[in-house]
Coordinates of C-alpha atoms and ligand atoms in Angstrom, one line a residue:
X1 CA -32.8 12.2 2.7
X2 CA -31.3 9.5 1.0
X3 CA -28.9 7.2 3.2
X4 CA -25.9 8.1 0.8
X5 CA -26.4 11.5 1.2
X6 CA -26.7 11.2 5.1
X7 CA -23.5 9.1 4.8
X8 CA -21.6 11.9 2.8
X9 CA -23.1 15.0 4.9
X10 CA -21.7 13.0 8.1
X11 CA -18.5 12.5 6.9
X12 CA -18.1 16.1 6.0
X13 CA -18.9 17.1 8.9
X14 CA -16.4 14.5 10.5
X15 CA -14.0 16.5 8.5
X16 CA -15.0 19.8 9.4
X17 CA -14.6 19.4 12.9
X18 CA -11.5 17.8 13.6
X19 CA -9.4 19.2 10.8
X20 CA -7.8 21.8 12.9
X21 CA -7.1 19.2 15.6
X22 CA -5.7 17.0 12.6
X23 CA -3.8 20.0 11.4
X24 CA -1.6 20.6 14.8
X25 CA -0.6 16.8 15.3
X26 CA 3.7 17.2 15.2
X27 CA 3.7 13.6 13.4
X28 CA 1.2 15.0 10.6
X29 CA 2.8 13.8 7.2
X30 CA 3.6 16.3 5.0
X31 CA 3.7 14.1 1.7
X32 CA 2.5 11.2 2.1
X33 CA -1.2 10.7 1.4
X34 CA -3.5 10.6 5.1
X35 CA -6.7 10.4 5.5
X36 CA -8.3 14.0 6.2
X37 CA -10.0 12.5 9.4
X38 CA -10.6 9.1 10.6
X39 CA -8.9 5.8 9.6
X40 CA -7.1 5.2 6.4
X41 CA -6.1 1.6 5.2
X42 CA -6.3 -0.1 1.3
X43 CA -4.9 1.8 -1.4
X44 CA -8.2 1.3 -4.1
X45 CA -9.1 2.1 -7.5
X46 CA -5.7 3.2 -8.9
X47 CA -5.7 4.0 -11.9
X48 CA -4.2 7.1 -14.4
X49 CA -7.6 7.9 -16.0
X50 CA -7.9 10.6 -19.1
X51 CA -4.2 12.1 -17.8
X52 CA -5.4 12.4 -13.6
X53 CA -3.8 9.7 -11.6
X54 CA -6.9 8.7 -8.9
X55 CA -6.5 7.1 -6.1
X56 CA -9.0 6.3 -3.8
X57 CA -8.9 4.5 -0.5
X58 CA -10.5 2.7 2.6
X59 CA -11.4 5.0 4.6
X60 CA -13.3 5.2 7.9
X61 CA -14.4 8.9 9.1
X62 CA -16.2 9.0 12.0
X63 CA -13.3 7.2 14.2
X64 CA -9.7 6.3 13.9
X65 CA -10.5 1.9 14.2
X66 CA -11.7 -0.3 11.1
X67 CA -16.0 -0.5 10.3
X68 CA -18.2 0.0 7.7
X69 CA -15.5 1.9 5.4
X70 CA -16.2 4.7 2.8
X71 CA -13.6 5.4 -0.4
X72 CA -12.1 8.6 -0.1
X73 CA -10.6 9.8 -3.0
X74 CA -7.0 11.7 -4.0
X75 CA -6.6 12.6 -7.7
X76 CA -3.3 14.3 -8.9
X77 CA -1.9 15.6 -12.1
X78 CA 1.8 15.0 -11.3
X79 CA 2.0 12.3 -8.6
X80 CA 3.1 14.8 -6.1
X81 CA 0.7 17.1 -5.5
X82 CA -2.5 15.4 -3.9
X83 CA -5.6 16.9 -4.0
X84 CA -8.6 15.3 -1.7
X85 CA -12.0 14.8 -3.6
X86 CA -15.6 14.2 -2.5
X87 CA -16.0 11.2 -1.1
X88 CA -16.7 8.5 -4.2
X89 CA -18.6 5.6 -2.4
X90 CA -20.4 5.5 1.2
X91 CA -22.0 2.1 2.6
X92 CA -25.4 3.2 1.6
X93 CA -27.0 0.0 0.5
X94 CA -28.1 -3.3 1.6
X95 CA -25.1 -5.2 -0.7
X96 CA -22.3 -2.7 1.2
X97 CA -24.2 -1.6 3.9
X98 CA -21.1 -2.7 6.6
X99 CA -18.5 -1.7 4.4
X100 CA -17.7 -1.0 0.7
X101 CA -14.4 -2.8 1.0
X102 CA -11.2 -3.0 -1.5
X103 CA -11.2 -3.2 -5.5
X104 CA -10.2 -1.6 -8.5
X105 CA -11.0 0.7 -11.6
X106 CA -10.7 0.6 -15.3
X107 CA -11.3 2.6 -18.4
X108 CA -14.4 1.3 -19.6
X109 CA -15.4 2.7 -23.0
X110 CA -14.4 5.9 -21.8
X111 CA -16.1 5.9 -18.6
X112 CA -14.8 4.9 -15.3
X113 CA -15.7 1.3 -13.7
X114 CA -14.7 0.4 -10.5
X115 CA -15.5 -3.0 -8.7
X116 CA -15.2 -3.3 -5.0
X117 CA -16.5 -5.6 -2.3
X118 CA -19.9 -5.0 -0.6
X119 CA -19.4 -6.4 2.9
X120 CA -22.0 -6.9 4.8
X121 CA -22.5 -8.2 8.4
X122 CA -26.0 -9.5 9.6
X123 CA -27.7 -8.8 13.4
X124 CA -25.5 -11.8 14.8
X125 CA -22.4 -10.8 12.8
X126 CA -22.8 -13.3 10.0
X127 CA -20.5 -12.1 7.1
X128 CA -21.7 -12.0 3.2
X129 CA -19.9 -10.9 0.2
X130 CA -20.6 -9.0 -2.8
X131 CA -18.9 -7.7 -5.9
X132 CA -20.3 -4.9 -7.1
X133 CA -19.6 -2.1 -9.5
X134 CA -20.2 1.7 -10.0
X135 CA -19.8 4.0 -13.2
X136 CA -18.4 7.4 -13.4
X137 CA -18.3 10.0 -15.9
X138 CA -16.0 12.3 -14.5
X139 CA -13.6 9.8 -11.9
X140 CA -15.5 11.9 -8.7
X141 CA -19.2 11.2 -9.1
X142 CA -20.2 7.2 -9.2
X143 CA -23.6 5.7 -10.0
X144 CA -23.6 2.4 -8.4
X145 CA -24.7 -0.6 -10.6
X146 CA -25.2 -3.0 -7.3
X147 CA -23.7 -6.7 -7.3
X148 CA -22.2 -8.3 -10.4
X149 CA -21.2 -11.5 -8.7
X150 CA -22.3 -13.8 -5.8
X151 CA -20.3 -16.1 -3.6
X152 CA -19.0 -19.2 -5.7
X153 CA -19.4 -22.7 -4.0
X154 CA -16.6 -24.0 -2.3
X155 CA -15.4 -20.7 -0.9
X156 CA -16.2 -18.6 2.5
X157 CA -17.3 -15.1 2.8
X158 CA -13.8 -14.0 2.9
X159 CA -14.0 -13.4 -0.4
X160 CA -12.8 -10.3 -1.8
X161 CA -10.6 -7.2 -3.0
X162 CA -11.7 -7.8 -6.9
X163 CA -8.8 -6.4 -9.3
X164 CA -9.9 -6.0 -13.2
X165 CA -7.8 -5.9 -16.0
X166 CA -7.8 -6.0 -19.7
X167 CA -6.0 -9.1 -21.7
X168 CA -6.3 -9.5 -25.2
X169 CA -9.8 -8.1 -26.0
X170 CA -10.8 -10.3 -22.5
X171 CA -11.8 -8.9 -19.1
X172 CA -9.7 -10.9 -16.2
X173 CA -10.7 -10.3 -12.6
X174 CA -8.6 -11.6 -9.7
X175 CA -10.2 -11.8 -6.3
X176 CA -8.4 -12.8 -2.4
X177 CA -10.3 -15.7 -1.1
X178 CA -10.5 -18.2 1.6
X179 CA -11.6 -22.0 0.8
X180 CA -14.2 -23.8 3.1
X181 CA -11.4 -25.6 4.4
X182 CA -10.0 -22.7 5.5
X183 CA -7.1 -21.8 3.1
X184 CA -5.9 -18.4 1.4
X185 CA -6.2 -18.8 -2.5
X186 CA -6.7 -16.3 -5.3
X187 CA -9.5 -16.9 -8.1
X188 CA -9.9 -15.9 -11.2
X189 CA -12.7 -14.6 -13.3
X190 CA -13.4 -13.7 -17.1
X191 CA -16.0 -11.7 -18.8
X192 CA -16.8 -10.8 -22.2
X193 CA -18.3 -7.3 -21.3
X194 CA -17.0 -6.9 -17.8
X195 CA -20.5 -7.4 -16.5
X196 CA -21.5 -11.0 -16.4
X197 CA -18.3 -13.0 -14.9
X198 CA -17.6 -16.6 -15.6
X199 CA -15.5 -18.7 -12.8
X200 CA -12.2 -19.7 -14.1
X201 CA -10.4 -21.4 -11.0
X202 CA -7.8 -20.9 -8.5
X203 CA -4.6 -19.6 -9.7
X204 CA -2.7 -20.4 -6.8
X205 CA -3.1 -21.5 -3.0
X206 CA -2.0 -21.5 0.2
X207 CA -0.5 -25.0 0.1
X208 CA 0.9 -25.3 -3.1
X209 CA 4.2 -26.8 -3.0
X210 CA 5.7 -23.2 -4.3
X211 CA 4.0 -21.6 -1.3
X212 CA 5.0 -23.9 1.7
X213 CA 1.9 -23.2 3.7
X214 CA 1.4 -19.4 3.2
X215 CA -2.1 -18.9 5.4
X216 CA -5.7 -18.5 5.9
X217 CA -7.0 -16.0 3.7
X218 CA -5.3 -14.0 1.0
X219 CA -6.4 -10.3 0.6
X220 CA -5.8 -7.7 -2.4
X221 CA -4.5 -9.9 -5.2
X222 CA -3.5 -8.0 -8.6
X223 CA -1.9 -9.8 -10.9
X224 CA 0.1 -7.8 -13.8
X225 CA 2.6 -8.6 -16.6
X226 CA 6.2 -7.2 -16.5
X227 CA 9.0 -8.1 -18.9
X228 CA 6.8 -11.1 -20.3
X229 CA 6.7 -12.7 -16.6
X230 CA 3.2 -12.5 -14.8
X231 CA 3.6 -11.1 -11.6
X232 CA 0.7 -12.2 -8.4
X233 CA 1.2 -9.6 -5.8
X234 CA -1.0 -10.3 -2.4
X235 CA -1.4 -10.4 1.2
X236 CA -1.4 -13.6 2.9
X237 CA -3.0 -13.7 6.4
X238 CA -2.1 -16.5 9.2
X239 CA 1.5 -16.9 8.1
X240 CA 3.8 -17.7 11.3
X241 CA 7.1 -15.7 11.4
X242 CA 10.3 -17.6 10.1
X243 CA 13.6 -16.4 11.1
X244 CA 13.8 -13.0 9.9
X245 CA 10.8 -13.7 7.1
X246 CA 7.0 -13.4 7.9
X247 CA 7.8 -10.6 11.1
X248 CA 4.9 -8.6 10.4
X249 CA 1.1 -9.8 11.9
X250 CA -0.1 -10.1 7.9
X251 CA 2.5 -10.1 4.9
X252 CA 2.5 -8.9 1.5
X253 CA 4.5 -9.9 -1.2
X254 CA 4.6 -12.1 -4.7
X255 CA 5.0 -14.7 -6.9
X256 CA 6.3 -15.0 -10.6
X257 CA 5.6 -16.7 -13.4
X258 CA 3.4 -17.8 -16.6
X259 CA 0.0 -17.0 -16.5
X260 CA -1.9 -19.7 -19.2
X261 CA -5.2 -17.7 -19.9
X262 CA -7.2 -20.4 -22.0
X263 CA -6.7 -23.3 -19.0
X264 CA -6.3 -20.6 -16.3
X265 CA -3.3 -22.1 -14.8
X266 CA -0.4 -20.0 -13.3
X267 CA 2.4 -21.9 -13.1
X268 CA 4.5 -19.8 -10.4
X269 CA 7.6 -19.6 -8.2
X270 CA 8.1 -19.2 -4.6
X271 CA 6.8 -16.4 -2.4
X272 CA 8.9 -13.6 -1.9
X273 CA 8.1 -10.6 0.5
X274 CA 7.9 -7.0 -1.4
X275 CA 8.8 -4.8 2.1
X276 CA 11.2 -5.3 4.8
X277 CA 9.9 -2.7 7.0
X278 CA 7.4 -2.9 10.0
X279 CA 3.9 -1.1 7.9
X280 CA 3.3 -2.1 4.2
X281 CA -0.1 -4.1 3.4
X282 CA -2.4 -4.1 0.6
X283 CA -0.5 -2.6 -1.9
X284 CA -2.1 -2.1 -5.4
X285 CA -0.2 -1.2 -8.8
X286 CA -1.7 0.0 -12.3
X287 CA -0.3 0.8 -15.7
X288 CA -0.2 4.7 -16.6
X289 CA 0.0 6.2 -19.6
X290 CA 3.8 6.1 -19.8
X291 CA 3.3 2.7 -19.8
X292 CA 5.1 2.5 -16.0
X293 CA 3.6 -0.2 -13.0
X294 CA 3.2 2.0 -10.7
X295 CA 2.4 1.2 -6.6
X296 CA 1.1 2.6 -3.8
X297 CA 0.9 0.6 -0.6
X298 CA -1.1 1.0 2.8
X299 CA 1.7 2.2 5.0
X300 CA 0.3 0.4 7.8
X301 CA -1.3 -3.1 8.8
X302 CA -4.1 -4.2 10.4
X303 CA -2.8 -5.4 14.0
X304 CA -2.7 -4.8 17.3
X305 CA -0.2 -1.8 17.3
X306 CA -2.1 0.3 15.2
X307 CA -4.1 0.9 18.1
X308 CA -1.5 2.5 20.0
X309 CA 0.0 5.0 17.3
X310 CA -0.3 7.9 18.9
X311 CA -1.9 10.1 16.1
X312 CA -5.2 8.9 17.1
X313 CA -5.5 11.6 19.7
X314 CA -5.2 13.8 16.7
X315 CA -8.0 11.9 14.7
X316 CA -6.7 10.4 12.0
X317 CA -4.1 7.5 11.6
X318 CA -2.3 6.0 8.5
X319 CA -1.4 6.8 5.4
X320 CA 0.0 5.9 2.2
X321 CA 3.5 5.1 1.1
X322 CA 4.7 7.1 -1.9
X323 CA 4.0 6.2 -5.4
X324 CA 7.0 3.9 -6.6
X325 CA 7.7 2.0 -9.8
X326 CA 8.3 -1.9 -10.2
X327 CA 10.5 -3.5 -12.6
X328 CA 11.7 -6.8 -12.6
X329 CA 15.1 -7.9 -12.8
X330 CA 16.3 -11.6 -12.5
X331 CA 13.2 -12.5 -11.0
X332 CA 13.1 -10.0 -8.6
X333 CA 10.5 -7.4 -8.3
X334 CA 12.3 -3.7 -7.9
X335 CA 10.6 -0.8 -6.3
X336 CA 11.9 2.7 -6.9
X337 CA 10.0 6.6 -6.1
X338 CA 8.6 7.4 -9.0
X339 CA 11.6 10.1 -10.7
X340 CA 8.8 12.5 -10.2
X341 CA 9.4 12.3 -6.3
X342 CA 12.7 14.8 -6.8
X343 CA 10.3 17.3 -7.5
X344 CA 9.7 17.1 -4.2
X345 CA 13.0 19.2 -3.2
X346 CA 13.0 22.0 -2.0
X347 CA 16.9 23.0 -0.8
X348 CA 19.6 20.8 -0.8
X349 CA 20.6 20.8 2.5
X350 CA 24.2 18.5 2.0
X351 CA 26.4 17.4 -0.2
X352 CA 29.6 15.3 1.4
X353 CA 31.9 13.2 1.0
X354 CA 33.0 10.8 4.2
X355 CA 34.9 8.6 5.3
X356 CA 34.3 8.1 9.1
X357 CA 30.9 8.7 11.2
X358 CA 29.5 12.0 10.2
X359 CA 26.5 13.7 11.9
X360 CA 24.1 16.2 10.0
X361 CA 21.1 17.6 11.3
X362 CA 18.0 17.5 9.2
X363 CA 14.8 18.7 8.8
X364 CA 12.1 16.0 9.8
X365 CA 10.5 16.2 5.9
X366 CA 13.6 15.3 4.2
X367 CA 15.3 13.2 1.4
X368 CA 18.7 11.7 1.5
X369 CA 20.6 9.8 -0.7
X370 CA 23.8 8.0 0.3
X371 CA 26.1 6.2 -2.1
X372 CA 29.1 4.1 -0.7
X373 CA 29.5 1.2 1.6
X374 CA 27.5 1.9 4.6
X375 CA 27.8 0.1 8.0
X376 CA 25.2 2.1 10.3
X377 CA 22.7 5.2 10.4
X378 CA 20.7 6.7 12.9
X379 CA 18.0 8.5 12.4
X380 CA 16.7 10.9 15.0
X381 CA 18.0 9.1 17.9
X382 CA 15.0 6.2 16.7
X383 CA 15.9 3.9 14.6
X384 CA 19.0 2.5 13.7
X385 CA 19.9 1.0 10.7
X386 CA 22.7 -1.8 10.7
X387 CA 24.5 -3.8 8.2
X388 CA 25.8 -7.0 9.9
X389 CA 28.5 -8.1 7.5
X390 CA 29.1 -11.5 9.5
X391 CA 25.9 -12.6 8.2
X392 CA 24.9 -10.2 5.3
X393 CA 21.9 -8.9 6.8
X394 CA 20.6 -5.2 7.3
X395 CA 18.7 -4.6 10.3
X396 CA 16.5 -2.3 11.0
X397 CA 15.2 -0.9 15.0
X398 CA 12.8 0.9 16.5
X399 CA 11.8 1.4 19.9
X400 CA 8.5 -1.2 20.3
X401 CA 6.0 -1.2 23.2
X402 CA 7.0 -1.6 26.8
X403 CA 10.7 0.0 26.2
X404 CA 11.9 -3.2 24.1
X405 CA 13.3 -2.4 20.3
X406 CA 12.0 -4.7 17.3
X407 CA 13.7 -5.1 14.8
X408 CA 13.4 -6.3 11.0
X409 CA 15.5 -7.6 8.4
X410 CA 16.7 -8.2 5.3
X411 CA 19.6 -10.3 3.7
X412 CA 21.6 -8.2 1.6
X413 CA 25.2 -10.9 0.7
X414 CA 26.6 -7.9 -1.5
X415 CA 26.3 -5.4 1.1
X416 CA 25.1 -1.8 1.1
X417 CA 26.0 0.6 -2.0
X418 CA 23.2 2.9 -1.7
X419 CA 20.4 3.9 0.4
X420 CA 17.9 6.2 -0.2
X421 CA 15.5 7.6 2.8
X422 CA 12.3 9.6 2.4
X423 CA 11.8 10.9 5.8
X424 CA 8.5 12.6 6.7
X425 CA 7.2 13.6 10.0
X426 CA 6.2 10.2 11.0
X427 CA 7.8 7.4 9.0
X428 CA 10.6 6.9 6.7
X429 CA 11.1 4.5 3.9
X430 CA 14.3 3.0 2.9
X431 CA 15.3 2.3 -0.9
X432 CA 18.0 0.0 0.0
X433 CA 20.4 -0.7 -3.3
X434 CA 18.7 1.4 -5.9
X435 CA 15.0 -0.5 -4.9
X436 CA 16.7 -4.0 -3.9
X437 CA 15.1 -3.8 -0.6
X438 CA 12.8 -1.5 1.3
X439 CA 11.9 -0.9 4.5
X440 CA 8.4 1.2 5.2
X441 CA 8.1 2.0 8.2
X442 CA 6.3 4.6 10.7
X443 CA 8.6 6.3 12.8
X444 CA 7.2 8.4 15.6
X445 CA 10.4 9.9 16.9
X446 CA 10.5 13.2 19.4
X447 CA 9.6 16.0 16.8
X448 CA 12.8 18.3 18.3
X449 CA 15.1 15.7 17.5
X450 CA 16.8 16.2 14.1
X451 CA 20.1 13.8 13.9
X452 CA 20.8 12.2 11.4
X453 CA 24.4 10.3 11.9
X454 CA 26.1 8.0 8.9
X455 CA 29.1 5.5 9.4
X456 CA 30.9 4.2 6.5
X457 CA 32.2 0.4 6.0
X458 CA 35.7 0.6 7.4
X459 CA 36.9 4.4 5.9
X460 CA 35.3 3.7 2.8
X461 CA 34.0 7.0 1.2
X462 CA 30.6 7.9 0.7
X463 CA 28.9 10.7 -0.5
X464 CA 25.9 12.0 1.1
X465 CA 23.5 14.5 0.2
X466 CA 20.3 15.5 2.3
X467 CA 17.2 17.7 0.9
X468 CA 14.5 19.3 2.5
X469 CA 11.4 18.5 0.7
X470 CA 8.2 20.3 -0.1
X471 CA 5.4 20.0 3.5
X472 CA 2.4 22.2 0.9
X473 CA 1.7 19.2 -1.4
X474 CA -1.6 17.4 0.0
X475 CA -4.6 20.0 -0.2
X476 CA -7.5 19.1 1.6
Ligands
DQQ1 N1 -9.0 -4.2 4.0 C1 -10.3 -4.1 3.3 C2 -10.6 -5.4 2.7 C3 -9.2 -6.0 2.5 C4 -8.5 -5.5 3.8 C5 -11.3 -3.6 4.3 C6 -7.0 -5.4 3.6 O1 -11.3 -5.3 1.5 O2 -9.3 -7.3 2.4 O3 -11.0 -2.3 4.7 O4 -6.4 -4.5 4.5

């Protein structure tokens, strides 16, 4: 039997067995994208591909910690309903044997092309780095083509996470990297054909003056065009925590600016992070046919305290955020649930005006949308959300480890107007002035507990209305 075929019968079988344990955990999500067994982490390959939006992922079935990672696969006609897939790529061969790790598809003369990394670890733990590509006919089944590029000098084997994309007649490919010297940087590449790959240069690093010093290694660049600004999304690695910036273990967020193709030179601003919230990593956007940027991010990180979410007794952790749309507007990016997220609702549950602290009681796979000044909410007795109008900045709490509560934060001069919560059964995310701000985080509140209490700035009037939302939407 052929190693990828082992690979694929073993991973079934992971699923087989543990789905009903998956199946009865309380903090289960409902609609957000998990992994059917095992660890999830990168959002991969996303693309809207002959009118199916795909998305495949990191995944690791046989246990719920990081190894030699598979990519699962979701595909969906209407970014709502989810539908799991065979599993598209298994560390079968010598260039991916200890992990095929992060990358990205195209359209490629009406096939699909994906490139991801093959990572592979020697007998003493000596890393190397591939990037290879597979072809598919039909988005599930791939043929893979082995590596398409090696190593380039000056570089370590933390080199990786290729994104391709199409600009003017040219292949570009973007990949996270790490110089000898040890510093994060993103590189470009540019091919004819997308097959053979010629070296451009770095489009940005770690020290440049726009950066401050911004890390180690970079992971899962993609670099897109929005309102004729060039956007560099990635996650920086090694940056220390600064006031209320940087208080995640790894970050993820952007730069902006002009992107010269012929001298491949981005000329950029500063850094900015895309999520306030404790879980968001790796996010990855595409074009669809609407012609929207759409992104999906990991809705966790790779750090100590994923180790202690207690899903893992259930076999599985993580998950995706849901699908939201960027625009930019004065420079900053804007993230907002895709509009077909209200599809979602099922009942309305609410729909009130206040003017003082009012509690509601909700179900724990909910929407809710408040417009008004807002000065605090608690959710479920968990986490508290607070604006601190001395110093403009929202604050979000949970309980940490050991009894303490962490907190994060965003400034926010103008104040609250509207907030917008998608609440499943073990995280919420926070739209925060129509996609201003948002915090992602996983919330893993007691499963009775359904309050949901609002206080308004000072009597101001707000109006709140609360949903319960569709649980039947992932099919596995
Ligand atoms: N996860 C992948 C890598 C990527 C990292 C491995 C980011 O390709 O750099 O699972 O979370």
């Amino acid at each position: 039997m052929s190693n990828d075929r082992r690979l694929r019968e073993q991973a079934d079988t992971a699923i087989e067995t543990y789905q009903e344990i998956v199946r009865q955990d309380p903090y289960r999500q409902a609609f957000h994208m998990s992994p059917p067994v095992g660890l999830l982490n990168d959002p991969n390959g996303w693309i809207q591909w002959q009118g199916t939006y795909h998305l495949y992922f990191q995944w690791m079935p046989f246990h719920t910690g990081h190894g030699a990672k598979f990519w699962g696969h979701f595909s969906s006609v209407n970014l709502i309903d989810w539908k799991l897939e065979p599993t598209a790529l298994t560390p079968s061969d010598w260039f991916d044997r200890s992990g095929c790790y992060s990358g990205s598809a195209i359209d490629y003369d009406g096939k699909m092309k994906i490139y991801y990394t093959g990572n592979v670890k020697d007998d003493n733990g000596q890393r190397q780095t591939y990037q290879c590509s597979a072809e598919s006919i039909d988005g599930i089944h791939f043929v893979k083509n082995g590596v398409e590029i090696e190593l380039p000098q000056g570089y370590t084997p933390h080199f990786r996470d290729p994104k391709v994309w199409k600009h003017d007649g040219q292949w570009y490919m973007v990949v996270g990297a790490q110089t000898e010297d040890h510093y994060g940087c993103v590189v470009l590449f540019e091919s004819k054909d997308a097959k053979e790959w010629e070296f451009r240069g770095e489009l940005s690093h770690s020290t440049r003056e726009e950066c401050g010093y911004l890390g180690y290694m970079w992971e899962c660049p993609d670099l897109f065009t929005l309102n004729g600004k060039e956007v560099l999304l990635f996650s920086p690695q090694g940056v220390e925590a600064d006031g209320i910036d940087y208080n995640n273990l790894y970050q993820t967020g952007y730069v902006v600016g002009k992107l010269d193709y012929q001298q491949a030179q981005f000329q950029h601003n500063r850094f900015e992070e895309l999520d306030r919230g404790f879980d968001f990593y790796a996010p990855q956007t595409t074009c669809d046919e609407k012609g929207r940027r759409l992104l999906v991010g990991w809705m966790g990180c790779p750090d100590p305290e994923e180790k202690t979410q207690p899903t893992h007794q259930y076999h599985w952790v993580h998950c995706m955020t849901v699908p939201r749309e960027l625009s930019l507007e004065q420079g900053k990016l804007i993230q907002r649930p895709v509009e077909e997220l209200t599809d979602l609702r099922k009942v309305q549950r609410y729909d009130e005006q206040i003017t003082e602290q009012a509690d509601f009681t909700i179900d724990r796979v909910s929407e809710v949308q408040i417009d008004g000044p807002i000065e605090k909410v608690n959710l479920f007795n968990c986490t508290h959300l607070v604006y601190e109008r001395d110093n403009g900045l929202l604050i979000l709490s949970r309980p940490g480890q050991d009894g303490t509560v962490e907190s994060r934060s965003c400034r926010l001069p103008q104040g609250v107007q509207q907030l917008q919560f998608y609440i499943d059964r073990s995280s919420v995310e926070i739209f925060v002035n129509d996609g201003e701000e948002v915090f992602t985080s996983r919330l893993f509140a007691d499963p009775d507990v359904r309050t949901f209490e609002v206080k308004p700035r000072e009597s101001a009037a707000a109006n709140v209305k609360v949903w319960s939302l569709r649980d039947d939407v992932i099919h596995f």
